[in-house]
Coordinates of C-alpha atoms and ligand atoms in Angstrom, one line a residue:
X26 CA 119.7 73.4 119.8
X27 CA 121.0 76.9 120.8
X28 CA 119.3 78.9 123.5
X29 CA 117.7 81.9 121.8
X30 CA 117.2 85.2 123.7
X31 CA 114.7 87.8 122.5
X32 CA 115.7 91.3 123.6
X33 CA 114.5 94.8 122.9
X34 CA 116.8 96.6 120.5
X35 CA 117.8 99.2 123.1
X36 CA 121.2 100.3 124.2
X37 CA 121.8 97.1 126.2
X38 CA 120.5 94.9 123.3
X39 CA 122.7 96.7 120.8
X40 CA 125.8 96.2 123.1
X41 CA 125.1 92.5 123.4
X42 CA 124.6 92.2 119.7
X43 CA 127.8 93.9 118.8
X44 CA 129.7 91.7 121.2
X45 CA 128.2 88.5 119.8
X46 CA 129.1 89.6 116.3
X47 CA 132.7 90.3 117.3
X48 CA 132.8 86.8 118.7
X49 CA 131.7 85.3 115.4
X50 CA 128.2 84.6 116.4
X51 CA 124.9 85.3 114.7
X52 CA 122.4 88.1 115.7
X53 CA 118.9 88.6 114.2
X54 CA 118.1 92.3 114.0
X55 CA 115.6 94.8 112.5
X56 CA 116.4 96.7 109.3
X57 CA 114.1 99.1 107.5
X58 CA 113.3 96.4 104.8
X59 CA 112.9 93.1 106.7
X60 CA 114.6 91.4 109.7
X61 CA 118.1 90.0 108.9
X62 CA 120.5 87.5 110.4
X63 CA 123.9 89.2 110.7
X64 CA 127.4 87.7 110.9
X65 CA 130.9 89.1 110.5
X66 CA 131.3 89.4 106.7
X67 CA 135.1 88.9 106.9
X68 CA 134.9 85.5 108.6
X69 CA 134.1 82.3 106.7
X70 CA 133.4 80.6 110.0
X71 CA 130.8 83.1 111.1
X72 CA 129.2 83.3 107.8
X73 CA 128.9 79.5 107.5
X74 CA 126.6 79.7 110.6
X75 CA 124.1 81.8 108.5
X76 CA 123.8 79.1 105.9
X77 CA 123.3 76.5 108.6
X78 CA 120.7 78.4 110.6
X79 CA 118.6 79.3 107.5
X80 CA 119.1 76.0 105.6
X81 CA 120.2 78.2 102.7
X82 CA 121.6 76.7 99.5
X83 CA 125.4 77.1 99.5
X84 CA 125.4 78.8 96.0
X85 CA 123.2 81.8 97.1
X86 CA 125.5 84.8 97.9
X87 CA 124.8 87.2 100.8
X88 CA 124.6 91.1 101.0
X89 CA 127.2 92.9 103.1
X90 CA 125.9 95.8 105.2
X91 CA 128.0 98.9 105.9
X92 CA 127.5 102.1 107.9
X93 CA 129.4 104.7 105.8
X94 CA 131.2 105.1 102.5
X95 CA 134.7 104.6 104.1
X96 CA 133.7 101.0 104.9
X97 CA 133.6 100.3 101.1
X98 CA 137.4 100.2 101.1
X99 CA 138.6 96.7 100.8
X100 CA 135.1 95.2 100.3
X101 CA 135.0 96.2 96.7
X102 CA 137.8 96.5 94.1
X103 CA 136.1 99.2 92.0
X104 CA 133.4 101.9 92.4
X105 CA 131.9 103.0 89.1
X106 CA 130.7 106.7 88.9
X107 CA 127.1 105.6 88.7
X108 CA 127.3 103.8 91.9
X109 CA 128.4 106.9 93.6
X110 CA 125.4 108.7 92.2
X111 CA 123.1 106.0 93.4
X112 CA 124.7 106.0 96.8
X113 CA 124.3 109.7 97.1
X114 CA 120.6 109.5 96.3
X115 CA 119.5 106.3 98.0
X116 CA 122.0 105.4 100.9
X117 CA 121.5 104.9 103.6
X118 CA 118.4 103.0 102.4
X119 CA 116.8 100.0 100.8
X120 CA 119.2 99.7 97.8
X121 CA 121.9 96.9 97.3
X122 CA 124.5 97.4 94.6
X123 CA 126.6 94.7 93.0
X124 CA 130.4 95.4 92.8
X125 CA 133.5 93.6 91.8
X126 CA 134.7 91.9 95.0
X127 CA 137.4 93.2 97.2
X128 CA 139.9 91.2 99.4
X129 CA 138.2 91.8 102.8
X130 CA 135.0 89.9 101.9
X131 CA 135.3 86.3 102.9
X132 CA 134.6 83.5 100.3
X133 CA 131.4 82.2 102.0
X134 CA 129.7 85.5 101.4
X135 CA 130.2 85.5 97.6
X136 CA 129.2 81.8 97.1
X137 CA 131.8 81.4 94.3
X138 CA 131.1 84.7 92.5
X139 CA 133.7 87.4 91.8
X140 CA 131.1 90.1 92.8
X141 CA 129.7 91.2 96.1
X142 CA 126.3 92.9 97.0
X143 CA 126.6 95.9 99.4
X144 CA 123.9 97.8 101.2
X145 CA 124.0 100.8 103.6
X146 CA 120.8 100.3 105.7
X147 CA 119.1 103.4 107.3
X148 CA 117.8 101.6 110.4
X149 CA 119.4 103.1 113.5
X150 CA 119.8 99.7 115.2
X151 CA 121.8 98.3 112.3
X152 CA 123.9 101.5 112.0
X153 CA 124.6 101.4 115.8
X154 CA 125.6 97.7 115.7
X155 CA 128.0 98.2 112.8
X156 CA 129.6 101.2 114.5
X157 CA 130.0 99.4 117.8
X158 CA 131.3 96.1 116.4
X159 CA 133.4 97.9 113.8
X160 CA 132.4 95.2 111.4
X161 CA 130.7 95.0 108.0
X162 CA 128.2 92.2 108.2
X163 CA 126.6 89.8 105.9
X164 CA 122.8 89.6 106.4
X165 CA 120.2 87.6 104.6
X166 CA 116.5 87.9 105.6
X167 CA 115.9 86.1 108.9
X168 CA 113.5 83.4 107.7
X169 CA 114.0 79.7 107.1
X170 CA 115.2 79.4 103.4
X171 CA 112.0 79.4 101.3
X172 CA 109.5 80.9 103.7
X173 CA 108.2 84.5 103.7
X174 CA 110.7 87.0 105.0
X175 CA 110.0 88.2 108.6
X176 CA 108.9 91.8 109.2
X177 CA 108.7 91.7 113.0
X178 CA 110.5 89.9 115.8
X179 CA 107.8 87.4 116.5
X180 CA 108.0 86.1 112.9
X181 CA 111.8 85.7 113.4
X182 CA 111.3 83.8 116.6
X183 CA 108.9 81.4 114.8
X184 CA 111.7 80.5 112.3
X185 CA 114.8 80.9 114.3
X186 CA 114.2 79.9 117.9
X187 CA 116.9 77.4 118.8
X188 CA 119.0 78.4 115.7
X189 CA 120.9 81.5 117.0
X190 CA 121.7 83.1 120.3
X191 CA 120.0 86.6 120.0
X192 CA 117.0 88.2 118.3
X193 CA 116.7 92.0 118.8
X194 CA 113.2 93.4 118.7
X195 CA 113.0 96.8 117.0
X196 CA 109.3 96.7 116.1
X197 CA 107.8 96.2 112.6
X198 CA 109.8 96.8 109.5
X199 CA 108.9 100.0 107.7
X200 CA 109.3 98.8 104.0
X201 CA 108.2 95.2 104.3
X202 CA 110.1 93.7 101.3
X203 CA 113.8 93.2 100.8
X204 CA 116.1 95.9 99.2
X205 CA 116.2 96.5 95.5
X206 CA 119.3 94.7 94.0
X207 CA 121.0 96.5 91.1
X208 CA 124.1 95.5 89.1
X209 CA 126.0 98.7 88.5
X210 CA 129.0 97.5 86.3
X211 CA 128.2 96.6 82.7
X212 CA 127.0 98.9 79.9
X213 CA 123.7 99.6 81.5
X214 CA 122.6 99.2 85.1
X215 CA 120.3 96.3 85.6
X216 CA 117.8 95.5 88.5
X217 CA 118.1 91.9 89.6
X218 CA 115.5 92.2 92.4
X219 CA 112.9 95.0 92.5
X220 CA 112.2 96.7 95.8
X221 CA 111.2 100.0 97.4
X222 CA 113.7 102.0 95.3
X223 CA 112.2 101.8 91.8
X224 CA 113.6 101.7 88.3
X225 CA 112.0 105.1 87.6
X226 CA 113.7 106.7 90.6
X227 CA 117.1 105.4 89.6
X228 CA 116.6 106.5 86.0
X229 CA 115.9 109.9 87.2
X230 CA 119.0 110.1 89.2
X231 CA 121.3 108.5 86.6
X232 CA 119.8 110.0 83.4
X233 CA 120.1 106.6 81.7
X234 CA 118.0 103.6 81.1
X235 CA 117.9 101.0 84.0
X236 CA 117.2 97.5 82.7
X237 CA 114.9 94.9 84.4
X238 CA 116.3 91.4 84.5
X239 CA 113.7 89.2 82.9
X240 CA 113.7 86.7 85.8
X241 CA 111.9 89.4 87.9
X242 CA 108.6 88.5 86.3
X243 CA 109.2 85.2 84.5
X244 CA 110.3 81.8 85.5
X245 CA 113.9 81.0 84.5
X246 CA 114.2 78.6 81.5
X247 CA 115.4 75.1 82.2
X248 CA 119.2 75.2 82.7
X249 CA 119.4 79.0 82.5
X250 CA 122.0 80.6 84.8
X251 CA 120.5 83.2 87.1
X252 CA 122.2 86.6 87.2
X253 CA 121.1 86.7 90.8
X254 CA 121.2 83.2 92.3
X255 CA 118.3 84.0 94.7
X256 CA 116.0 84.2 91.8
X257 CA 116.1 80.5 90.9
X258 CA 114.7 79.2 94.2
X259 CA 111.2 78.6 95.4
X260 CA 110.7 81.6 97.7
X261 CA 108.5 83.4 100.2
X262 CA 106.1 80.6 100.1
X263 CA 103.5 79.9 102.8
X264 CA 102.3 76.4 103.4
X265 CA 99.0 77.1 101.5
X266 CA 98.9 76.8 97.8
X267 CA 98.7 80.3 96.3
X268 CA 97.3 81.1 92.9
X269 CA 97.3 84.7 91.5
X270 CA 94.1 85.7 89.6
X271 CA 94.8 88.5 87.1
X272 CA 91.8 90.5 86.1
X273 CA 89.1 92.9 87.4
X274 CA 87.6 92.7 90.9
X275 CA 84.4 91.6 89.3
X276 CA 85.9 88.7 87.6
X277 CA 87.9 87.8 90.7
X278 CA 84.7 87.8 92.8
X279 CA 83.0 85.6 90.3
X280 CA 86.0 83.1 90.2
X281 CA 86.4 82.7 93.9
X282 CA 82.6 82.4 94.3
X283 CA 82.9 79.3 92.1
X284 CA 85.7 77.9 94.3
X285 CA 84.0 78.2 97.7
X286 CA 85.4 75.4 99.9
X287 CA 86.7 74.7 103.4
X288 CA 90.2 76.1 103.7
X289 CA 90.0 78.4 100.7
X290 CA 91.0 82.0 101.5
X291 CA 91.2 85.3 99.5
X292 CA 94.3 87.5 99.6
X293 CA 92.7 90.8 98.5
X294 CA 93.2 94.5 98.7
X295 CA 91.8 96.5 101.5
X296 CA 88.2 97.5 101.2
X297 CA 87.3 94.5 99.0
X298 CA 86.5 92.1 101.8
X299 CA 82.9 92.9 102.1
X300 CA 82.2 92.0 98.5
X301 CA 83.9 88.6 98.7
X302 CA 82.1 85.3 99.5
X303 CA 85.2 83.8 101.3
X304 CA 87.3 84.6 104.3
X305 CA 89.9 87.3 103.5
X306 CA 93.3 88.5 104.4
X307 CA 94.3 91.9 102.9
X308 CA 97.6 93.4 101.8
X309 CA 97.3 97.2 101.3
X310 CA 95.1 99.1 98.9
X311 CA 94.9 98.5 95.1
X312 CA 97.4 100.9 93.5
X313 CA 99.3 101.6 96.7
X314 CA 102.6 99.7 96.3
X315 CA 104.2 100.9 99.5
X316 CA 101.2 99.7 101.5
X317 CA 101.1 96.3 99.7
X318 CA 104.9 95.9 100.3
X319 CA 104.5 96.7 104.0
X320 CA 101.7 94.1 104.4
X321 CA 102.6 91.2 102.0
X322 CA 104.8 89.0 104.1
X323 CA 102.8 89.5 107.3
X324 CA 99.6 88.5 105.3
X325 CA 101.3 85.3 103.9
X326 CA 102.3 84.3 107.4
X327 CA 98.8 85.1 108.7
X328 CA 97.2 82.8 106.1
X329 CA 99.3 80.0 107.4
X330 CA 98.3 80.8 111.0
X331 CA 94.7 80.7 109.9
X332 CA 95.2 77.2 108.4
X333 CA 94.5 78.2 104.8
X334 CA 95.0 75.4 102.4
X335 CA 94.4 77.3 99.1
X336 CA 94.7 81.0 98.6
X337 CA 93.5 83.1 95.6
X338 CA 95.4 86.3 95.4
X339 CA 94.5 89.6 93.7
X340 CA 97.2 90.7 91.3
X341 CA 99.3 93.7 92.1
X342 CA 100.4 96.1 89.3
X343 CA 103.8 95.5 87.6
X344 CA 105.2 99.0 88.1
X345 CA 106.7 101.2 90.8
X346 CA 106.9 99.5 94.2
X347 CA 104.2 97.1 93.2
X348 CA 106.6 95.4 90.9
X349 CA 108.5 94.2 94.0
X350 CA 105.2 92.9 95.4
X351 CA 104.4 91.1 92.2
X352 CA 107.9 89.6 92.1
X353 CA 107.5 88.2 95.6
X354 CA 104.0 87.0 95.1
X355 CA 104.6 85.1 91.9
X356 CA 107.3 83.2 93.7
X357 CA 105.0 82.6 96.7
X358 CA 102.5 81.2 94.1
X359 CA 105.2 79.1 92.3
X360 CA 104.3 81.0 89.1
X361 CA 100.6 79.8 89.2
X362 CA 98.8 82.7 87.5
X363 CA 95.3 82.5 86.0
X364 CA 94.3 85.2 83.5
X365 CA 90.6 85.9 84.2
Ligands
LIG412 O1 116.7 94.1 102.4 C1 117.6 93.2 102.3 O2 118.4 93.2 101.3 C2 117.7 92.2 103.4 C3 118.0 92.9 104.7 C4 118.3 91.9 105.8 O3 119.1 93.7 104.4 N1 118.6 91.1 103.0 C5 118.3 90.2 102.0 O4 119.2 89.2 101.8 O5 117.2 90.2 101.4 P1 118.9 87.9 101.1 O6 120.1 87.0 101.3 O7 117.6 87.3 101.6 O8 118.8 88.2 99.6 C6 120.0 88.5 98.9 C7 119.7 88.6 97.4 C8 119.6 87.1 96.8 O9 118.6 87.1 95.9 C9 121.0 86.9 96.2 O10 121.0 86.0 95.2 C10 121.3 88.3 95.7 O11 120.7 89.2 96.7 N2 122.8 88.6 95.7 C11 123.6 88.7 96.7 N3 124.9 88.9 96.2 C12 124.8 88.9 94.9 C13 125.8 89.0 93.8 N4 127.1 89.1 94.1 N5 125.3 89.0 92.5 C14 124.0 88.8 92.3 N6 123.1 88.7 93.2 C15 123.5 88.7 94.5
LIG413 MG1 115.8 86.2 101.6

């Protein structure tokens, strides 16, 4: 057990965080997407601690975070023109690009791949810590492997107390789901994980088609190799058994009405609670992907706190930011989807 300190992400907190990172320790910190666990991306020893703290499978690579374009030097071995265009449009922000790996990145970050994911976050706390420590850092979401990503410091504390020395509290995350991951090499760019930056937005910037990896909305086939290793794991799951019900609100209401039992909860859209015959937790309004993304992980953790055993979820749309929400929710539901 490590003694964990929870500090505000103010000047003193940031100084303490930067020092710990320089010494090869872990720091949990806020970003605009979700909270992350940072470690020096150039040190195998430091990065190994991330895998240990999270209980993360060794073959799942990490994203490296930078504060400016100069930091790309040595982290990647090539920057294709379309990556520069995407960086100009969406960095700093919730977009991760996959590059051929450079010599500065330690082996543990890449988990055996010859590529590396890079993101330039916009959150001022992350920017300040990178600048003060002078280090690019690897940072996965700050949850125990498999559980919903944390979007506030209390949720990080719940998973990480006793596992790392410092949690910086910078208030709730703005976006609420992890960054969009896009492979920029190859003939056409391909989204490996949907997020707040959408396919449509990237297509507009690039003037070319951006593909969606099929594993975003479908379960991988038996033995299939994942383009993004994170896609193959059970993910974002609360303790409750989640089932997505695809169909109209009317059909949904009817279905949950027939499944009224102790411990059964609805995960519905805002404004629908009054119609439903079961206790409800909401996640944004129907059609409002940004609001859904903002609330989803908090809602999943709240359902656990309420002691929910079974959860019937309203189904988000599969376009725009809602695609990111759908992608997280089907994993939380272990692909249990009922067509109404
Ligand atoms: O918003 C975010 O990206 C957050 C915050 C903390 O920055 N970080 C995050 O990291 O979500 P993590 O480790 O929870 O998710 C990283 C995802 C995984 O699905 C992983 O498989 C994929 O990115 N990934 C990382 N490097 C990759 C690579 N070289 N090739 C393909 N996929 C990669
Ligand atoms: Mg994660």
